[in-house]
mmCIF file of C-alpha atoms and ligand atoms in Angstrom:
data_model
loop_
_atom_site.group_PDB
_atom_site.id
_atom_site.type_symbol
_atom_site.label_atom_id
_atom_site.label_comp_id
_atom_site.label_asym_id
_atom_site.label_seq_id
_atom_site.Cartn_x
_atom_site.Cartn_y
_atom_site.Cartn_z
ATOM 1 C CA MET L 81 102.038 104.648 85.703
ATOM 2 C CA ARG L 82 99.017 103.083 88.093
ATOM 3 C CA HIS L 83 100.071 102.137 91.356
ATOM 4 C CA PHE L 84 97.462 100.369 93.591
ATOM 5 C CA VAL L 85 98.078 99.423 97.513
ATOM 6 C CA VAL L 86 95.616 97.171 99.028
ATOM 7 C CA ILE L 87 95.541 97.175 102.653
ATOM 8 C CA GLY L 88 94.663 93.630 104.344
ATOM 9 C CA GLN L 89 94.192 94.568 108.077
ATOM 10 C CA ARG L 90 93.410 90.485 108.645
ATOM 11 C CA ALA L 91 94.588 89.172 105.188
ATOM 12 C CA THR L 92 97.348 86.555 105.928
ATOM 13 C CA ALA L 93 100.898 86.671 105.361
ATOM 14 C CA SER L 94 101.442 82.904 105.500
ATOM 15 C CA PRO L 95 100.977 80.621 102.797
ATOM 16 C CA ASP L 96 98.795 78.245 105.053
ATOM 17 C CA PHE L 97 95.584 78.924 103.702
ATOM 18 C CA LEU L 98 93.117 76.815 101.684
ATOM 19 C CA LEU L 99 92.771 77.212 98.081
ATOM 20 C CA VAL L 100 89.425 75.365 98.192
ATOM 21 C CA ASP L 101 88.328 77.951 100.943
ATOM 22 C CA ILE L 102 90.258 81.185 100.703
ATOM 23 C CA PRO L 103 87.827 83.482 102.199
ATOM 24 C CA SER L 104 87.127 81.519 105.655
ATOM 25 C CA THR L 105 91.125 80.404 105.815
ATOM 26 C CA SER L 106 92.913 83.470 104.713
ATOM 27 C CA GLY L 107 91.554 86.631 106.748
ATOM 28 C CA ARG L 108 89.695 87.656 103.580
ATOM 29 C CA LEU L 109 92.417 87.335 100.769
ATOM 30 C CA ASP L 110 89.812 87.076 98.208
ATOM 31 C CA VAL L 111 89.159 90.661 98.655
ATOM 32 C CA LEU L 112 92.434 91.584 97.822
ATOM 33 C CA LEU L 113 92.738 89.393 94.876
ATOM 34 C CA ARG L 114 89.593 90.423 93.375
ATOM 35 C CA CYS L 115 91.315 94.149 93.694
ATOM 36 C CA LEU L 116 94.393 92.465 92.129
ATOM 37 C CA ARG L 117 92.682 91.334 89.177
ATOM 38 C CA ALA L 118 90.756 94.591 88.705
ATOM 39 C CA ALA L 119 93.882 96.690 88.682
ATOM 40 C CA MET L 120 96.294 94.343 86.811
ATOM 41 C CA LEU L 121 94.007 92.238 84.404
ATOM 42 C CA VAL L 122 92.126 93.623 81.111
ATOM 43 C CA SER L 123 90.427 90.927 78.571
ATOM 44 C CA HIS L 124 93.492 88.744 77.726
ATOM 45 C CA GLY L 125 96.053 90.607 79.075
ATOM 46 C CA VAL L 126 98.210 92.107 81.824
ATOM 47 C CA ARG L 127 97.785 95.987 82.080
ATOM 48 C CA ARG L 128 101.737 97.015 81.454
ATOM 49 C CA ASP L 129 101.637 100.283 83.040
ATOM 50 C CA ALA L 130 100.244 98.647 86.484
ATOM 51 C CA THR L 131 101.450 98.120 89.741
ATOM 52 C CA THR L 132 99.736 96.434 92.914
ATOM 53 C CA TYR L 133 100.953 95.852 96.096
ATOM 54 C CA LEU L 134 99.086 93.529 98.433
ATOM 55 C CA VAL L 135 99.799 94.735 101.977
ATOM 56 C CA LEU L 136 99.019 91.292 104.595
ATOM 57 C CA LEU L 137 98.734 92.445 108.126
ATOM 58 C CA GLY L 138 97.160 89.270 109.385
ATOM 59 C CA GLY L 139 98.425 85.630 110.624
ATOM 60 C CA PRO L 140 101.732 84.730 111.839
ATOM 61 C CA ASN L 141 104.667 85.924 109.397
ATOM 62 C CA ALA L 142 102.839 89.851 109.082
ATOM 63 C CA PRO L 143 103.470 92.231 108.197
ATOM 64 C CA ARG L 144 104.314 91.241 104.410
ATOM 65 C CA THR L 145 104.199 92.589 101.170
ATOM 66 C CA VAL L 146 103.511 91.152 97.703
ATOM 67 C CA ARG L 147 104.399 93.234 94.793
ATOM 68 C CA PHE L 148 102.803 92.550 91.128
ATOM 69 C CA ASP L 149 104.665 94.521 88.512
ATOM 70 C CA GLY L 150 102.621 94.255 85.210
ATOM 71 C CA SER L 151 105.749 95.656 83.095
ATOM 72 C CA ALA L 152 107.251 92.434 83.627
ATOM 73 C CA ALA L 153 104.232 89.955 85.011
ATOM 74 C CA ARG L 154 103.533 86.729 82.789
ATOM 75 C CA TYR L 155 100.995 84.408 82.755
ATOM 76 C CA LEU L 156 98.689 86.193 85.309
ATOM 77 C CA ARG L 157 94.857 84.551 85.261
ATOM 78 C CA PRO L 158 91.880 86.337 86.109
ATOM 79 C CA ASP L 159 90.333 83.664 88.322
ATOM 80 C CA GLU L 160 90.911 83.692 92.158
ATOM 81 C CA ARG L 161 92.284 80.378 92.599
ATOM 82 C CA SER L 162 94.826 80.736 90.038
ATOM 83 C CA LEU L 163 96.107 84.241 91.713
ATOM 84 C CA ALA L 164 95.755 82.485 94.844
ATOM 85 C CA THR L 165 98.370 79.903 94.089
ATOM 86 C CA VAL L 166 100.933 82.703 92.480
ATOM 87 C CA LEU L 167 100.191 84.373 96.335
ATOM 88 C CA GLN L 168 100.736 81.237 98.097
ATOM 89 C CA LYS L 169 103.924 80.894 96.376
ATOM 90 C CA ALA L 170 104.847 84.314 97.159
ATOM 91 C CA LEU L 171 104.395 83.682 100.799
ATOM 92 C CA ALA L 172 106.254 80.680 100.856
ATOM 93 C CA THR L 173 109.369 82.568 99.743
ATOM 94 C CA GLU L 174 111.905 83.468 102.267
ATOM 95 C CA CYS L 175 112.217 86.757 102.663
ATOM 96 C CA THR L 176 113.622 88.131 105.993
ATOM 97 C CA GLY L 177 116.212 90.576 104.286
ATOM 98 C CA ALA L 178 115.239 94.008 103.481
ATOM 99 C CA GLY L 179 113.653 95.103 100.549
ATOM 100 C CA PHE L 180 111.790 92.798 97.593
ATOM 101 C CA VAL L 181 112.869 89.293 97.182
ATOM 102 C CA ALA L 182 111.490 88.050 93.621
ATOM 103 C CA VAL L 183 109.247 84.978 93.198
ATOM 104 C CA ARG L 184 109.109 85.269 89.602
ATOM 105 C CA THR L 185 108.871 87.306 86.799
ATOM 106 C CA GLY L 186 107.226 90.680 87.538
ATOM 107 C CA VAL L 187 105.840 89.409 91.134
ATOM 108 C CA ALA L 188 108.301 89.976 94.683
ATOM 109 C CA VAL L 189 107.524 89.636 98.176
ATOM 110 C CA ALA L 190 108.718 91.634 101.305
ATOM 111 C CA SER L 191 109.123 91.443 104.925
ATOM 112 C CA GLY L 192 106.940 94.472 106.259
ATOM 113 C CA GLY L 193 103.867 96.282 105.345
ATOM 114 C CA LEU L 194 103.188 100.395 104.528
ATOM 115 C CA ASP L 195 106.774 101.056 105.281
ATOM 116 C CA VAL L 196 108.397 98.930 102.535
ATOM 117 C CA VAL L 197 105.465 100.013 99.969
ATOM 118 C CA LEU L 198 106.140 103.646 100.240
ATOM 119 C CA ALA L 199 110.270 103.004 100.228
ATOM 120 C CA ASP L 200 109.839 101.097 96.920
ATOM 121 C CA LEU L 201 107.224 103.439 95.347
ATOM 122 C CA PRO L 202 108.330 106.546 93.084
ATOM 123 C CA GLU L 203 107.416 109.812 94.394
ATOM 124 C CA ALA L 204 104.018 110.449 93.745
ATOM 125 C CA THR L 205 100.616 111.785 94.437
ATOM 126 C CA LEU L 206 99.239 109.782 97.107
ATOM 127 C CA PHE L 207 95.343 109.177 97.157
ATOM 128 C CA MET L 208 93.441 107.352 99.922
ATOM 129 C CA LEU L 209 90.285 105.897 98.462
ATOM 130 C CA ASP L 210 87.278 106.888 100.978
ATOM 131 C CA GLU L 211 83.428 107.847 100.081
ATOM 132 C CA ALA L 212 83.944 110.958 101.881
ATOM 133 C CA GLY L 213 86.831 112.341 99.448
ATOM 134 C CA SER L 214 87.139 114.401 96.703
ATOM 135 C CA ASP L 215 85.299 113.445 93.376
ATOM 136 C CA LEU L 216 87.623 111.210 91.237
ATOM 137 C CA ARG L 217 85.619 113.030 88.077
ATOM 138 C CA ASP L 218 86.810 116.143 89.122
ATOM 139 C CA PRO L 219 88.998 116.843 86.131
ATOM 140 C CA THR L 220 91.202 119.527 87.777
ATOM 141 C CA ILE L 221 92.531 116.174 90.008
ATOM 142 C CA GLU L 222 95.621 115.358 88.272
ATOM 143 C CA LEU L 223 95.350 111.597 88.786
ATOM 144 C CA ARG L 224 98.619 110.327 86.236
ATOM 145 C CA ASP L 225 101.423 108.304 88.096
ATOM 146 C CA ALA L 226 99.623 108.392 91.165
ATOM 147 C CA VAL L 227 99.427 106.107 93.828
ATOM 148 C CA PHE L 228 95.810 104.801 95.061
ATOM 149 C CA PHE L 229 95.305 103.184 98.544
ATOM 150 C CA VAL L 230 92.351 100.745 98.829
ATOM 151 C CA GLY L 231 90.898 99.341 102.341
ATOM 152 C CA ASP L 232 89.733 95.942 102.612
ATOM 153 C CA HIS L 233 86.586 94.780 103.624
ATOM 154 C CA VAL L 234 87.086 96.233 106.799
ATOM 155 C CA GLY L 235 88.382 99.805 105.542
ATOM 156 C CA PHE L 236 91.471 101.653 107.021
ATOM 157 C CA ASP L 237 92.336 101.701 110.790
ATOM 158 C CA GLU L 238 93.394 104.566 112.429
ATOM 159 C CA THR L 239 97.050 103.808 111.918
ATOM 160 C CA VAL L 240 97.193 103.693 108.425
ATOM 161 C CA ARG L 241 94.975 106.586 108.180
ATOM 162 C CA ALA L 242 97.083 108.662 110.079
ATOM 163 C CA GLN L 243 100.290 107.374 108.292
ATOM 164 C CA LEU L 244 98.643 108.406 104.774
ATOM 165 C CA THR L 245 97.508 111.824 106.159
ATOM 166 C CA ALA L 246 100.704 112.526 107.554
ATOM 167 C CA LEU L 247 102.347 111.716 104.081
ATOM 168 C CA GLY L 248 100.046 114.104 102.358
ATOM 169 C CA ALA L 249 97.456 112.021 100.929
ATOM 170 C CA ARG L 250 94.216 113.001 99.491
ATOM 171 C CA ILE L 251 90.900 111.484 99.854
ATOM 172 C CA LEU L 252 89.419 110.709 96.807
ATOM 173 C CA SER L 253 85.754 109.023 96.137
ATOM 174 C CA VAL L 254 84.251 107.253 93.250
ATOM 175 C CA GLY L 255 80.730 108.248 94.718
ATOM 176 C CA PRO L 256 78.417 108.456 97.722
ATOM 177 C CA LEU L 257 77.886 104.975 98.417
ATOM 178 C CA THR L 258 80.191 102.174 100.319
ATOM 179 C CA LEU L 259 81.572 99.921 97.685
ATOM 180 C CA GLN L 260 83.064 96.770 97.314
ATOM 181 C CA ALA L 261 87.083 97.217 97.324
ATOM 182 C CA GLU L 262 87.358 95.728 93.440
ATOM 183 C CA ASP L 263 84.506 97.727 92.056
ATOM 184 C CA VAL L 264 86.431 100.880 93.731
ATOM 185 C CA VAL L 265 89.566 99.508 92.000
ATOM 186 C CA THR L 266 87.669 98.960 88.456
ATOM 187 C CA ILE L 267 86.197 102.694 88.616
ATOM 188 C CA VAL L 268 89.590 104.426 89.277
ATOM 189 C CA GLY L 269 91.150 102.229 86.448
ATOM 190 C CA ASN L 270 88.190 102.941 84.215
ATOM 191 C CA GLU L 271 88.490 106.772 84.801
ATOM 192 C CA LEU L 272 92.231 106.845 84.229
ATOM 193 C CA ASP L 273 91.654 104.755 80.967
ATOM 194 C CA ARG L 274 89.204 107.311 79.705
ATOM 195 C CA ARG L 275 91.498 110.223 80.656
ATOM 196 C CA GLU L 276 94.390 108.648 78.993
ATOM 197 C CA HIS L 277 92.305 107.641 75.625
ATOM 198 C CA VAL L 278 90.918 111.623 75.853
ATOM 199 C CA ASN L 279 94.524 112.726 75.835
ATOM 200 C CA ALA L 280 96.166 110.201 73.481
HETATM 201 C C1 LIG P 496 84.218 97.438 101.544
HETATM 202 S S1 LIG P 496 84.895 98.714 101.668
HETATM 203 C C2 LIG P 496 85.264 98.779 103.374
HETATM 204 C C3 LIG P 496 84.336 98.954 104.485
HETATM 205 C C4 LIG P 496 84.261 99.283 105.718
HETATM 206 N N1 LIG P 496 83.437 98.736 106.327
HETATM 207 C C5 LIG P 496 84.650 100.805 106.044
HETATM 208 O O1 LIG P 496 83.766 101.172 106.886
HETATM 209 O O2 LIG P 496 85.907 101.528 105.787
HETATM 210 C C6 LIG P 496 86.372 98.948 100.832
HETATM 211 C C7 LIG P 496 87.388 99.777 100.740
HETATM 212 O O3 LIG P 496 87.086 100.504 99.563
HETATM 213 C C8 LIG P 496 87.289 101.815 99.451
HETATM 214 N N2 LIG P 496 85.758 102.398 98.948
HETATM 215 C C9 LIG P 496 84.675 101.844 99.429
HETATM 216 N N3 LIG P 496 83.402 102.870 99.022
HETATM 217 C C10 LIG P 496 84.330 103.822 98.163
HETATM 218 C C11 LIG P 496 83.786 104.875 97.669
HETATM 219 N N4 LIG P 496 82.377 105.535 97.327
HETATM 220 N N5 LIG P 496 84.844 105.970 97.455
HETATM 221 C C12 LIG P 496 85.973 105.662 97.502
HETATM 222 N N6 LIG P 496 86.766 104.483 98.087
HETATM 223 C C13 LIG P 496 85.424 103.641 98.701
HETATM 224 C C14 LIG P 496 87.808 102.232 100.407
HETATM 225 O O4 LIG P 496 89.292 102.294 100.323
HETATM 226 C C15 LIG P 496 87.354 100.953 101.545
HETATM 227 O O5 LIG P 496 88.036 100.768 102.768
#
């Protein structure tokens, strides 16, 4: 299994954004949607071994988290607008209680941010993606069944960094340059694919 958690510092937790102008009306949900596509979709299909959490810390209903579970998800399309529509429906779902509420097969929403994600995840090695970390290609670093935390266009804030550090998260780098978040997800996914195929 592979788990991605994308932290949207400004991404709206409310469904009141415009599908025709996602970047300007949603706190850059477009960044998170591209990460979602990179984490969950291959050509003509959904990765059955992937889970992605979009943590939405902006807007009036924040914090909220939307979970996509590849083992159950159906009909996820790769275009941003279609994924945004799924997210908008999820954000219109009542979720005031504890835990995740199913929106449709493989998609669920919860009230809360990093805390609900951490409570939902299985015990696993945690990696915080950052260019100043250990090299993703280091073969001695075990990446199987791990959780990868990715920042949005503004990166992680100090609270999130401190919370993940306190949990023992290791810092992992995909290279020396600061990349777009979705490219980082693609590179991590590709490294996992290559290792799985070598070890298959
Ligand atoms: C566009 S970057 C954030 C840039 C932000 N201004 C900052 O200084 O953190 C989005 C996210 O991608 C990840 N990232 C970017 N470059 C990376 C790299 N070379 N290695 C690992 N993660 C990286 C980090 O998680 C980062 O928060």
